[in-house]
Amino acid sequence: MKHYIPTNPETWTGRTSDQKHYLHEKVSLCNLEKDTTFPDADQTFAILGYACDEGVGRNQGRTGAVKGPDAIRQQLAKMSNHLGEEIALLDVGTIGCPEGNMEEAQTSLAKTVSQLLAKNTFPILLGGGHDIAYGHYNGIKKFLATKGKNATLGIINFDAHFDLRSNENGNNSGTPFYQISRDCKRENTKFKYMCLGIRKDANIKTLFDTAKELNVSYIEQQHFNLHHLSNTKNKLERFIRGVDYIYTTIDLDGFASAYAPGVSAASPMGFSPDMVLECLENIIDSKKMISLDIAEMNPTYDPDHQTAKLAASLIHFVMHQ
């Protein structure tokens, strides 16, 4: 696999115990080029990295997210393990982006995601730029097609940005959901997309026009807080009822920089973790979430690993619900 990088075992370190108290003691590393079978478990989480910030660079952002996957792994490794013996946690490596060919990396990512889903795992992807979304979505779509399911796949994006920029001049980290919408139009399938935490100061007016044209459901940042929780949950539940499966993507730059400074486009005007956890709980309870990714982790700008810890805590929450 041209783009495949097995995980270095030294990435997973922390306190030691004799009872798997910590996730680095629970995780099993799998080399997808060699390991053809996965452990027999009631539930399996498969962690897959996307070490690519080519799309961020093309989008004139601050690069560094290429190192995001391992930064998140290192913080997740130290966290307490509450998973039962019947639940497996696998690290299946990383898809890289050699020579800056983001489109090839996305294709490899899609193929790998489809394979992971076919092995009855729940993929958790670590980015990398938000161009991770185009490959991730296509992997889910490919899997559902192989199952012969004419299902509606909904996208829920926690983000300050729509990422609906036109790709007329090329693909980047700001175009993935526009690309998906174009694919849906060509294939005569439904484009079901919801954004939570959108900021007017981070999206030009034409992006709001595009969102309206594509019938995108969204909640602006000033209404995405605990004071408006009931209204948010009502809108979220309506969206969930209208789809068969959910792909959830969390862009760390949607959080206020007090929580997530380590991103390409940090801002103090973002949302808070507690609001995201409330919504994630609803999404998980629906039993429709098929896969998850966390994007835009940039260790270059992350003092005391604060953003990596946030990303790891979000993953920990999802796995332990």
mmCIF file of C-alpha atoms in Angstrom:
data_model
loop_
_atom_site.group_PDB
_atom_site.id
_atom_site.type_symbol
_atom_site.label_atom_id
_atom_site.label_comp_id
_atom_site.label_asym_id
_atom_site.label_seq_id
_atom_site.Cartn_x
_atom_site.Cartn_y
_atom_site.Cartn_z
ATOM 1 C CA MET A 1 0.000 0.000 0.000
ATOM 2 C CA LYS A 2 1.740 3.118 -1.292
ATOM 3 C CA HIS A 3 0.233 5.469 1.293
ATOM 4 C CA TYR A 4 0.183 3.133 4.291
ATOM 5 C CA ILE A 5 2.285 3.697 7.435
ATOM 6 C CA PRO A 6 2.145 1.153 10.307
ATOM 7 C CA THR A 7 1.976 2.706 13.776
ATOM 8 C CA ASN A 8 5.158 2.860 15.821
ATOM 9 C CA PRO A 9 4.486 0.956 19.089
ATOM 10 C CA GLU A 10 6.365 3.653 21.019
ATOM 11 C CA THR A 11 3.492 6.039 20.222
ATOM 12 C CA TRP A 12 1.343 4.150 22.738
ATOM 13 C CA THR A 13 2.977 4.622 26.146
ATOM 14 C CA GLY A 14 1.898 5.657 29.636
ATOM 15 C CA ARG A 15 1.520 4.428 33.207
ATOM 16 C CA THR A 16 1.695 0.674 33.545
ATOM 17 C CA SER A 17 -0.556 -1.695 35.460
ATOM 18 C CA ASP A 18 -1.239 -5.400 35.511
ATOM 19 C CA GLN A 19 -4.954 -5.041 34.760
ATOM 20 C CA LYS A 20 -5.084 -2.920 31.582
ATOM 21 C CA HIS A 21 -6.071 0.199 33.471
ATOM 22 C CA TYR A 22 -4.825 2.407 30.609
ATOM 23 C CA LEU A 23 -5.636 2.458 26.920
ATOM 24 C CA HIS A 24 -2.037 1.882 25.823
ATOM 25 C CA GLU A 25 -2.340 -1.481 27.601
ATOM 26 C CA LYS A 26 -5.656 -2.232 25.897
ATOM 27 C CA VAL A 27 -4.823 -1.312 22.291
ATOM 28 C CA SER A 28 -3.610 -3.862 19.747
ATOM 29 C CA LEU A 29 -1.537 -2.657 16.805
ATOM 30 C CA CYS A 30 -2.459 -4.114 13.415
ATOM 31 C CA ASN A 31 -0.430 -3.841 10.229
ATOM 32 C CA LEU A 32 -2.995 -3.894 7.450
ATOM 33 C CA GLU A 33 -0.378 -5.152 4.994
ATOM 34 C CA LYS A 34 0.143 -8.283 7.105
ATOM 35 C CA ASP A 35 -2.805 -8.780 9.451
ATOM 36 C CA THR A 36 -5.751 -10.123 7.478
ATOM 37 C CA THR A 37 -7.935 -11.080 10.441
ATOM 38 C CA PHE A 38 -9.110 -9.006 13.386
ATOM 39 C CA PRO A 39 -9.843 -10.224 16.937
ATOM 40 C CA ASP A 40 -13.236 -11.784 17.533
ATOM 41 C CA ALA A 41 -15.059 -9.242 19.709
ATOM 42 C CA ASP A 42 -18.570 -8.006 20.397
ATOM 43 C CA GLN A 43 -17.477 -4.529 19.303
ATOM 44 C CA THR A 44 -14.269 -3.282 17.693
ATOM 45 C CA PHE A 45 -12.969 0.275 17.457
ATOM 46 C CA ALA A 46 -10.369 0.776 14.729
ATOM 47 C CA ILE A 47 -8.169 3.876 14.917
ATOM 48 C CA LEU A 48 -6.846 5.061 11.549
ATOM 49 C CA GLY A 49 -4.665 8.113 10.971
ATOM 50 C CA TYR A 50 -4.696 10.514 8.004
ATOM 51 C CA ALA A 51 -1.304 12.233 7.998
ATOM 52 C CA CYS A 52 -1.993 14.895 5.402
ATOM 53 C CA ASP A 53 -2.113 18.680 5.518
ATOM 54 C CA GLU A 54 -1.683 19.218 1.793
ATOM 55 C CA GLY A 55 -5.277 20.472 1.648
ATOM 56 C CA VAL A 56 -4.604 22.973 4.441
ATOM 57 C CA GLY A 57 -1.631 24.357 2.536
ATOM 58 C CA ARG A 58 -3.655 24.646 -0.668
ATOM 59 C CA ASN A 59 -6.309 26.486 1.356
ATOM 60 C CA GLN A 60 -3.677 28.986 2.578
ATOM 61 C CA GLY A 61 -3.867 27.716 6.152
ATOM 62 C CA ARG A 62 -1.163 26.986 8.720
ATOM 63 C CA THR A 63 0.348 23.592 7.967
ATOM 64 C CA GLY A 64 1.387 21.089 10.640
ATOM 65 C CA ALA A 65 -1.688 18.831 10.826
ATOM 66 C CA VAL A 66 0.328 16.083 9.133
ATOM 67 C CA LYS A 67 1.610 15.303 12.647
ATOM 68 C CA GLY A 68 -1.873 15.368 14.166
ATOM 69 C CA PRO A 69 -2.677 11.640 14.234
ATOM 70 C CA ASP A 70 0.276 10.637 16.403
ATOM 71 C CA ALA A 71 -0.232 13.643 18.698
ATOM 72 C CA ILE A 72 -3.773 12.424 19.429
ATOM 73 C CA ARG A 73 -2.620 8.817 19.831
ATOM 74 C CA GLN A 74 -0.026 9.847 22.431
ATOM 75 C CA GLN A 75 -2.658 11.538 24.593
ATOM 76 C CA LEU A 76 -5.261 8.807 24.146
ATOM 77 C CA ALA A 77 -2.672 6.207 25.210
ATOM 78 C CA LYS A 78 -2.409 7.725 28.695
ATOM 79 C CA MET A 79 -6.146 7.735 29.376
ATOM 80 C CA SER A 80 -7.970 5.295 31.621
ATOM 81 C CA ASN A 81 -9.452 2.173 30.094
ATOM 82 C CA HIS A 82 -13.053 1.321 30.982
ATOM 83 C CA LEU A 83 -13.663 -0.945 27.985
ATOM 84 C CA GLY A 84 -14.716 -4.504 28.736
ATOM 85 C CA GLU A 85 -12.804 -7.559 27.593
ATOM 86 C CA GLU A 86 -15.475 -8.147 24.962
ATOM 87 C CA ILE A 87 -14.572 -4.837 23.268
ATOM 88 C CA ALA A 88 -11.459 -4.609 21.078
ATOM 89 C CA LEU A 89 -9.417 -1.466 20.445
ATOM 90 C CA LEU A 90 -7.178 -1.587 17.380
ATOM 91 C CA ASP A 91 -4.709 0.872 15.905
ATOM 92 C CA VAL A 92 -4.571 0.013 12.212
ATOM 93 C CA GLY A 93 -1.974 2.576 11.140
ATOM 94 C CA THR A 94 -2.044 5.725 9.047
ATOM 95 C CA ILE A 95 -2.662 6.822 5.485
ATOM 96 C CA GLY A 96 0.045 9.277 4.436
ATOM 97 C CA CYS A 97 0.313 11.759 1.588
ATOM 98 C CA PRO A 98 3.642 11.273 -0.178
ATOM 99 C CA GLU A 99 4.642 13.876 -2.757
ATOM 100 C CA GLY A 100 1.636 16.035 -1.861
ATOM 101 C CA ASN A 101 -0.839 13.934 -3.835
ATOM 102 C CA MET A 102 -3.876 14.532 -1.651
ATOM 103 C CA GLU A 103 -6.307 12.988 -4.124
ATOM 104 C CA GLU A 104 -4.429 9.672 -4.094
ATOM 105 C CA ALA A 105 -4.311 9.784 -0.297
ATOM 106 C CA GLN A 106 -8.089 10.323 -0.183
ATOM 107 C CA THR A 107 -8.614 7.362 -2.511
ATOM 108 C CA SER A 108 -6.451 5.156 -0.300
ATOM 109 C CA LEU A 109 -8.308 6.408 2.749
ATOM 110 C CA ALA A 110 -11.686 5.574 1.184
ATOM 111 C CA LYS A 111 -10.537 2.051 0.332
ATOM 112 C CA THR A 112 -9.231 1.482 3.857
ATOM 113 C CA VAL A 113 -12.376 2.825 5.540
ATOM 114 C CA SER A 114 -14.527 0.535 3.391
ATOM 115 C CA GLN A 115 -12.363 -2.440 4.369
ATOM 116 C CA LEU A 116 -12.590 -1.572 8.063
ATOM 117 C CA LEU A 117 -16.369 -1.327 7.915
ATOM 118 C CA ALA A 118 -16.510 -4.649 6.077
ATOM 119 C CA LYS A 119 -14.643 -6.178 9.027
ATOM 120 C CA ASN A 120 -17.440 -5.005 11.326
ATOM 121 C CA THR A 121 -15.396 -2.315 13.061
ATOM 122 C CA PHE A 122 -16.264 1.235 14.056
ATOM 123 C CA PRO A 123 -13.593 3.423 12.385
ATOM 124 C CA ILE A 124 -12.219 6.423 14.296
ATOM 125 C CA LEU A 125 -10.111 8.558 11.983
ATOM 126 C CA LEU A 126 -7.488 11.034 13.160
ATOM 127 C CA GLY A 127 -6.486 14.008 10.999
ATOM 128 C CA GLY A 128 -4.905 15.713 9.337
ATOM 129 C CA GLY A 129 -6.724 18.429 7.415
ATOM 130 C CA HIS A 130 -10.470 18.436 6.903
ATOM 131 C CA ASP A 131 -9.922 17.070 3.415
ATOM 132 C CA ILE A 132 -10.076 13.819 5.397
ATOM 133 C CA ALA A 133 -13.849 14.146 4.999
ATOM 134 C CA TYR A 134 -13.945 13.489 1.253
ATOM 135 C CA GLY A 135 -12.016 10.235 1.518
ATOM 136 C CA HIS A 136 -13.838 9.168 4.665
ATOM 137 C CA TYR A 137 -17.292 9.776 3.205
ATOM 138 C CA ASN A 138 -16.453 7.891 0.015
ATOM 139 C CA GLY A 139 -15.212 4.933 2.036
ATOM 140 C CA ILE A 140 -18.509 4.735 3.903
ATOM 141 C CA LYS A 141 -20.452 5.130 0.656
ATOM 142 C CA LYS A 142 -18.410 2.361 -0.999
ATOM 143 C CA PHE A 143 -19.084 0.030 1.925
ATOM 144 C CA LEU A 144 -22.831 0.670 1.877
ATOM 145 C CA ALA A 145 -22.889 0.044 -1.879
ATOM 146 C CA THR A 146 -21.188 -3.342 -1.466
ATOM 147 C CA LYS A 147 -23.911 -4.273 1.038
ATOM 148 C CA GLY A 148 -26.527 -3.449 -1.564
ATOM 149 C CA LYS A 149 -28.067 -0.858 0.703
ATOM 150 C CA ASN A 150 -29.910 2.048 -0.871
ATOM 151 C CA ALA A 151 -29.435 4.030 2.339
ATOM 152 C CA THR A 152 -29.329 7.730 3.109
ATOM 153 C CA LEU A 153 -26.015 8.767 4.648
ATOM 154 C CA GLY A 154 -26.145 11.951 6.682
ATOM 155 C CA ILE A 155 -23.122 14.073 7.607
ATOM 156 C CA ILE A 156 -22.993 15.929 10.922
ATOM 157 C CA ASN A 157 -20.105 18.381 11.051
ATOM 158 C CA PHE A 158 -19.052 20.224 14.220
ATOM 159 C CA ASP A 159 -17.231 23.148 12.664
ATOM 160 C CA ALA A 160 -16.846 26.902 12.365
ATOM 161 C CA HIS A 161 -16.736 26.524 8.573
ATOM 162 C CA PHE A 162 -19.121 25.059 6.005
ATOM 163 C CA ASP A 163 -16.194 23.748 3.909
ATOM 164 C CA LEU A 164 -18.416 24.247 0.865
ATOM 165 C CA ARG A 165 -15.895 26.193 -1.182
ATOM 166 C CA SER A 166 -15.982 25.507 -4.909
ATOM 167 C CA ASN A 167 -13.242 23.220 -6.166
ATOM 168 C CA GLU A 168 -13.187 24.934 -9.546
ATOM 169 C CA ASN A 169 -9.528 25.806 -8.958
ATOM 170 C CA GLY A 170 -8.630 22.576 -7.192
ATOM 171 C CA ASN A 171 -9.474 20.552 -4.109
ATOM 172 C CA ASN A 172 -8.387 21.589 -0.621
ATOM 173 C CA SER A 173 -9.412 21.392 3.029
ATOM 174 C CA GLY A 174 -12.234 23.865 2.382
ATOM 175 C CA THR A 175 -13.914 21.955 -0.460
ATOM 176 C CA PRO A 176 -14.796 18.425 0.779
ATOM 177 C CA PHE A 177 -18.510 18.889 1.362
ATOM 178 C CA TYR A 178 -18.939 20.810 -1.883
ATOM 179 C CA GLN A 179 -17.255 17.883 -3.641
ATOM 180 C CA ILE A 180 -19.610 15.460 -1.905
ATOM 181 C CA SER A 181 -22.623 17.566 -2.923
ATOM 182 C CA ARG A 182 -21.490 17.491 -6.580
ATOM 183 C CA ASP A 183 -21.054 13.727 -6.419
ATOM 184 C CA CYS A 184 -24.532 13.341 -4.954
ATOM 185 C CA LYS A 185 -26.002 15.439 -7.751
ATOM 186 C CA ARG A 186 -24.273 13.335 -10.426
ATOM 187 C CA GLU A 187 -25.396 10.116 -8.760
ATOM 188 C CA ASN A 188 -28.923 11.389 -8.056
ATOM 189 C CA THR A 189 -28.569 10.697 -4.334
ATOM 190 C CA LYS A 190 -29.508 12.849 -1.365
ATOM 191 C CA PHE A 191 -26.987 15.312 0.035
ATOM 192 C CA LYS A 192 -27.816 15.407 3.746
ATOM 193 C CA TYR A 193 -25.474 17.734 5.594
ATOM 194 C CA MET A 194 -25.765 19.451 8.983
ATOM 195 C CA CYS A 195 -23.218 21.922 10.421
ATOM 196 C CA LEU A 196 -23.097 22.848 14.091
ATOM 197 C CA GLY A 197 -21.194 25.941 15.226
ATOM 198 C CA ILE A 198 -20.994 27.955 11.987
ATOM 199 C CA ARG A 199 -19.496 31.445 12.340
ATOM 200 C CA LYS A 200 -20.381 34.357 10.073
ATOM 201 C CA ASP A 201 -16.923 35.851 10.533
ATOM 202 C CA ALA A 202 -15.382 32.635 9.180
ATOM 203 C CA ASN A 203 -17.582 32.115 6.087
ATOM 204 C CA ILE A 204 -18.058 34.576 3.243
ATOM 205 C CA LYS A 205 -21.599 35.394 2.169
ATOM 206 C CA THR A 206 -21.464 33.207 -0.929
ATOM 207 C CA LEU A 207 -20.891 30.161 1.294
ATOM 208 C CA PHE A 208 -24.152 30.906 3.107
ATOM 209 C CA ASP A 209 -25.783 31.187 -0.325
ATOM 210 C CA THR A 210 -24.322 27.815 -1.304
ATOM 211 C CA ALA A 211 -25.553 26.279 1.946
ATOM 212 C CA LYS A 212 -29.058 27.580 1.244
ATOM 213 C CA GLU A 213 -28.957 26.299 -2.347
ATOM 214 C CA LEU A 214 -27.904 22.836 -1.141
ATOM 215 C CA ASN A 215 -30.491 22.796 1.675
ATOM 216 C CA VAL A 216 -27.812 22.472 4.338
ATOM 217 C CA SER A 217 -29.064 22.466 7.917
ATOM 218 C CA TYR A 218 -26.917 24.555 10.247
ATOM 219 C CA ILE A 219 -26.798 26.282 13.616
ATOM 220 C CA GLU A 220 -24.686 29.376 14.036
ATOM 221 C CA GLN A 221 -22.136 29.589 16.821
ATOM 222 C CA GLN A 222 -24.019 32.186 18.879
ATOM 223 C CA HIS A 223 -26.910 29.711 19.176
ATOM 224 C CA PHE A 224 -24.748 26.635 19.626
ATOM 225 C CA ASN A 225 -24.433 26.690 23.409
ATOM 226 C CA LEU A 226 -26.119 25.269 26.486
ATOM 227 C CA HIS A 227 -28.561 28.198 26.681
ATOM 228 C CA HIS A 228 -30.040 26.976 23.388
ATOM 229 C CA LEU A 229 -29.568 23.251 24.026
ATOM 230 C CA SER A 230 -33.234 22.300 23.704
ATOM 231 C CA ASN A 231 -33.598 23.980 20.305
ATOM 232 C CA THR A 232 -30.320 22.472 19.103
ATOM 233 C CA LYS A 233 -31.367 18.975 20.128
ATOM 234 C CA ASN A 234 -34.723 19.373 18.392
ATOM 235 C CA LYS A 235 -33.009 20.306 15.119
ATOM 236 C CA LEU A 236 -30.440 17.570 15.546
ATOM 237 C CA GLU A 237 -33.063 14.923 16.185
ATOM 238 C CA ARG A 238 -35.052 16.021 13.112
ATOM 239 C CA PHE A 239 -31.929 15.621 10.991
ATOM 240 C CA ILE A 240 -31.168 12.208 12.491
ATOM 241 C CA ARG A 241 -34.702 10.968 11.797
ATOM 242 C CA GLY A 242 -34.254 11.824 8.118
ATOM 243 C CA VAL A 243 -31.215 9.592 7.524
ATOM 244 C CA ASP A 244 -30.328 5.919 7.836
ATOM 245 C CA TYR A 245 -26.648 6.292 8.783
ATOM 246 C CA ILE A 246 -24.567 9.120 10.230
ATOM 247 C CA TYR A 247 -20.987 10.055 9.511
ATOM 248 C CA THR A 248 -19.801 12.423 12.251
ATOM 249 C CA THR A 249 -16.860 14.745 11.691
ATOM 250 C CA ILE A 250 -15.388 17.101 14.294
ATOM 251 C CA ASP A 251 -13.196 19.956 13.125
ATOM 252 C CA LEU A 252 -11.171 21.091 16.121
ATOM 253 C CA ASP A 253 -11.042 24.664 14.834
ATOM 254 C CA GLY A 254 -14.723 24.956 15.688
ATOM 255 C CA PHE A 255 -13.835 25.011 19.384
ATOM 256 C CA ALA A 256 -12.859 28.279 21.031
ATOM 257 C CA SER A 257 -9.089 28.652 21.081
ATOM 258 C CA ALA A 258 -9.238 28.536 24.884
ATOM 259 C CA TYR A 259 -9.937 24.817 24.367
ATOM 260 C CA ALA A 260 -8.242 24.178 21.026
ATOM 261 C CA PRO A 261 -5.319 26.467 20.145
ATOM 262 C CA GLY A 262 -3.585 23.744 18.124
ATOM 263 C CA VAL A 263 -5.400 24.142 14.810
ATOM 264 C CA SER A 264 -4.840 25.860 11.487
ATOM 265 C CA ALA A 265 -7.496 28.554 12.020
ATOM 266 C CA ALA A 266 -7.820 29.232 15.751
ATOM 267 C CA SER A 267 -10.401 31.696 17.097
ATOM 268 C CA PRO A 268 -11.605 32.700 20.580
ATOM 269 C CA MET A 269 -15.174 32.799 19.230
ATOM 270 C CA GLY A 270 -15.787 29.061 18.990
ATOM 271 C CA PHE A 271 -17.954 26.577 20.864
ATOM 272 C CA SER A 272 -17.264 24.615 24.051
ATOM 273 C CA PRO A 273 -16.658 20.883 24.637
ATOM 274 C CA ASP A 274 -19.723 20.419 26.844
ATOM 275 C CA MET A 275 -22.038 21.393 23.984
ATOM 276 C CA VAL A 276 -20.369 18.923 21.636
ATOM 277 C CA LEU A 277 -20.614 16.134 24.230
ATOM 278 C CA GLU A 278 -24.345 16.789 24.645
ATOM 279 C CA CYS A 279 -24.874 16.437 20.892
ATOM 280 C CA LEU A 280 -22.586 13.432 20.553
ATOM 281 C CA GLU A 281 -24.647 11.653 23.181
ATOM 282 C CA ASN A 282 -27.782 12.138 21.074
ATOM 283 C CA ILE A 283 -26.020 10.950 17.926
ATOM 284 C CA ILE A 284 -24.653 7.843 19.654
ATOM 285 C CA ASP A 285 -28.031 7.049 21.237
ATOM 286 C CA SER A 286 -29.611 7.031 17.769
ATOM 287 C CA LYS A 287 -27.556 3.886 16.909
ATOM 288 C CA LYS A 288 -27.059 5.351 13.435
ATOM 289 C CA MET A 289 -23.472 6.596 13.679
ATOM 290 C CA ILE A 290 -21.302 4.436 11.434
ATOM 291 C CA SER A 291 -17.972 6.265 11.646
ATOM 292 C CA LEU A 292 -16.193 9.271 13.197
ATOM 293 C CA ASP A 293 -13.265 11.514 12.426
ATOM 294 C CA ILE A 294 -11.482 14.382 14.149
ATOM 295 C CA ALA A 295 -9.791 16.893 11.859
ATOM 296 C CA GLU A 296 -7.310 19.778 11.890
ATOM 297 C CA MET A 297 -5.178 18.682 14.852
ATOM 298 C CA ASN A 298 -2.004 20.780 14.525
ATOM 299 C CA PRO A 299 0.655 20.031 17.190
ATOM 300 C CA THR A 300 2.842 22.936 16.031
ATOM 301 C CA TYR A 301 0.527 25.416 17.785
ATOM 302 C CA ASP A 302 -0.573 23.261 20.729
ATOM 303 C CA PRO A 303 0.929 24.325 24.094
ATOM 304 C CA ASP A 304 0.896 21.577 26.713
ATOM 305 C CA HIS A 305 -0.806 19.273 24.160
ATOM 306 C CA GLN A 306 -4.108 20.929 25.059
ATOM 307 C CA THR A 307 -5.850 20.348 21.730
ATOM 308 C CA ALA A 308 -4.550 16.790 21.425
ATOM 309 C CA LYS A 309 -5.932 16.083 24.902
ATOM 310 C CA LEU A 310 -9.289 17.495 23.861
ATOM 311 C CA ALA A 311 -9.358 15.309 20.748
ATOM 312 C CA ALA A 312 -8.389 12.250 22.785
ATOM 313 C CA SER A 313 -11.081 13.001 25.372
ATOM 314 C CA LEU A 314 -13.727 13.222 22.648
ATOM 315 C CA ILE A 315 -12.675 9.821 21.326
ATOM 316 C CA HIS A 316 -12.639 8.411 24.851
ATOM 317 C CA PHE A 317 -16.198 9.673 25.363
ATOM 318 C CA VAL A 318 -17.450 8.080 22.146
ATOM 319 C CA MET A 319 -15.831 4.719 22.873
ATOM 320 C CA HIS A 320 -17.190 4.541 26.407
ATOM 321 C CA GLN A 321 -20.820 5.475 25.726
#
